Short mmCIF file of C-alpha atoms in Angstrom, two decimals:
data_model
loop_
_atom_site.label_atom_id
_atom_site.label_comp_id
_atom_site.label_asym_id
_atom_site.label_seq_id
_atom_site.Cartn_x
_atom_site.Cartn_y
_atom_site.Cartn_z
CA GLU Q 1 87.92 69.33 131.92
CA THR Q 2 88.81 68.59 128.32
CA GLY Q 3 87.31 66.78 125.39
CA TYR Q 4 88.58 66.83 121.84
CA GLY Q 5 91.03 69.59 122.78
CA VAL Q 6 88.32 71.93 124.08
CA PHE Q 7 89.04 73.44 127.48
CA ARG Q 8 86.86 75.28 129.97
CA ARG Q 9 88.51 78.36 131.41
CA TYR Q 10 87.90 81.96 132.38
CA LEU Q 11 88.81 85.05 130.38
CA GLY Q 12 88.33 87.69 133.05
CA ASP Q 13 84.82 87.06 134.41
CA HIS Q 14 83.70 85.11 131.33
CA ARG Q 15 83.55 81.32 131.42
CA VAL Q 16 84.55 80.17 127.94
CA LEU Q 17 85.18 77.01 125.92
CA GLY Q 18 88.07 76.73 123.51
CA HIS Q 19 91.75 76.22 122.96
CA GLY Q 20 94.89 78.29 122.53
CA GLY Q 21 98.55 77.66 121.88
CA ASP Q 22 101.94 78.90 120.72
CA VAL Q 23 104.40 77.53 118.16
CA LEU Q 24 107.38 78.83 116.16
CA GLY Q 25 106.72 82.54 116.55
CA TYR Q 26 102.93 82.42 116.49
CA SER Q 27 100.17 82.50 119.10
CA SER Q 28 96.54 81.65 118.53
CA LEU Q 29 93.36 81.04 120.45
CA LEU Q 30 89.70 80.46 119.83
CA TYR Q 31 87.22 80.77 122.68
CA TYR Q 32 83.42 80.68 122.75
CA GLU Q 33 81.38 82.42 125.45
CA PRO Q 34 78.04 80.53 125.67
CA ASN Q 35 76.06 83.20 127.57
CA SER Q 36 76.39 85.73 124.75
CA GLY Q 37 77.04 83.31 121.87
CA VAL Q 38 80.19 85.25 120.98
CA ALA Q 39 83.37 83.56 119.74
CA LEU Q 40 86.77 85.25 119.98
CA ALA Q 41 89.62 84.22 117.67
CA ILE Q 42 93.05 85.83 117.94
CA LEU Q 43 96.14 85.09 115.87
CA SER Q 44 99.42 86.89 116.52
CA ASN Q 45 102.90 86.79 115.10
CA ALA Q 46 105.74 87.10 117.59
CA GLY Q 47 108.05 88.22 114.78
CA THR Q 48 110.44 85.28 114.75
CA MET Q 49 110.54 81.79 113.34
CA HIS Q 50 112.30 80.50 116.45
CA ALA Q 51 110.73 79.74 119.79
CA GLY Q 52 111.94 82.18 122.38
CA PRO Q 53 110.80 84.43 125.21
CA GLY Q 54 108.35 86.44 123.07
CA VAL Q 55 106.44 83.52 121.56
CA GLY Q 56 103.70 83.37 124.18
CA THR Q 57 103.07 87.11 124.27
CA GLY Q 58 99.99 87.02 122.04
CA SER Q 59 98.31 84.36 124.14
CA VAL Q 60 99.11 86.12 127.40
CA VAL Q 61 97.61 89.40 126.17
CA ALA Q 62 94.58 87.70 124.57
CA ARG Q 63 93.71 85.88 127.80
CA ASP Q 64 93.06 89.26 129.44
CA GLY Q 65 89.29 89.37 129.99
CA ARG Q 66 89.03 92.80 128.36
CA PHE Q 67 89.35 91.21 124.89
CA MET Q 68 86.23 89.14 125.53
CA ASP Q 69 84.49 92.19 127.05
CA ALA Q 70 85.18 94.14 123.84
CA ALA Q 71 84.13 91.27 121.56
CA ILE Q 72 80.81 90.91 123.38
CA ALA Q 73 80.21 94.68 123.39
CA ILE Q 74 80.74 94.83 119.62
CA ALA Q 75 79.00 91.61 118.57
CA CYS Q 76 76.17 91.59 121.09
CA PRO Q 77 75.49 95.08 122.51
CA ASP Q 78 72.24 93.91 124.16
CA CYS Q 79 73.85 90.97 126.02
#
């Protein structure tokens, strides 16, 4: 489901709300995990100003649930 560009998805076992994307050598995402109240923002540079095979790498890596696990462990150790 979407609304105003906000998507529901899973990062590992975490159900999150947010949005991510890739453009001209950059990847970014912002996801919020309501159970812990933790938000995860990641920006990455693919090292080129031209779209190519490496552009989506940051988003692919960031969507690994371990990034959200680490963010929650740091920001909310009692969650």
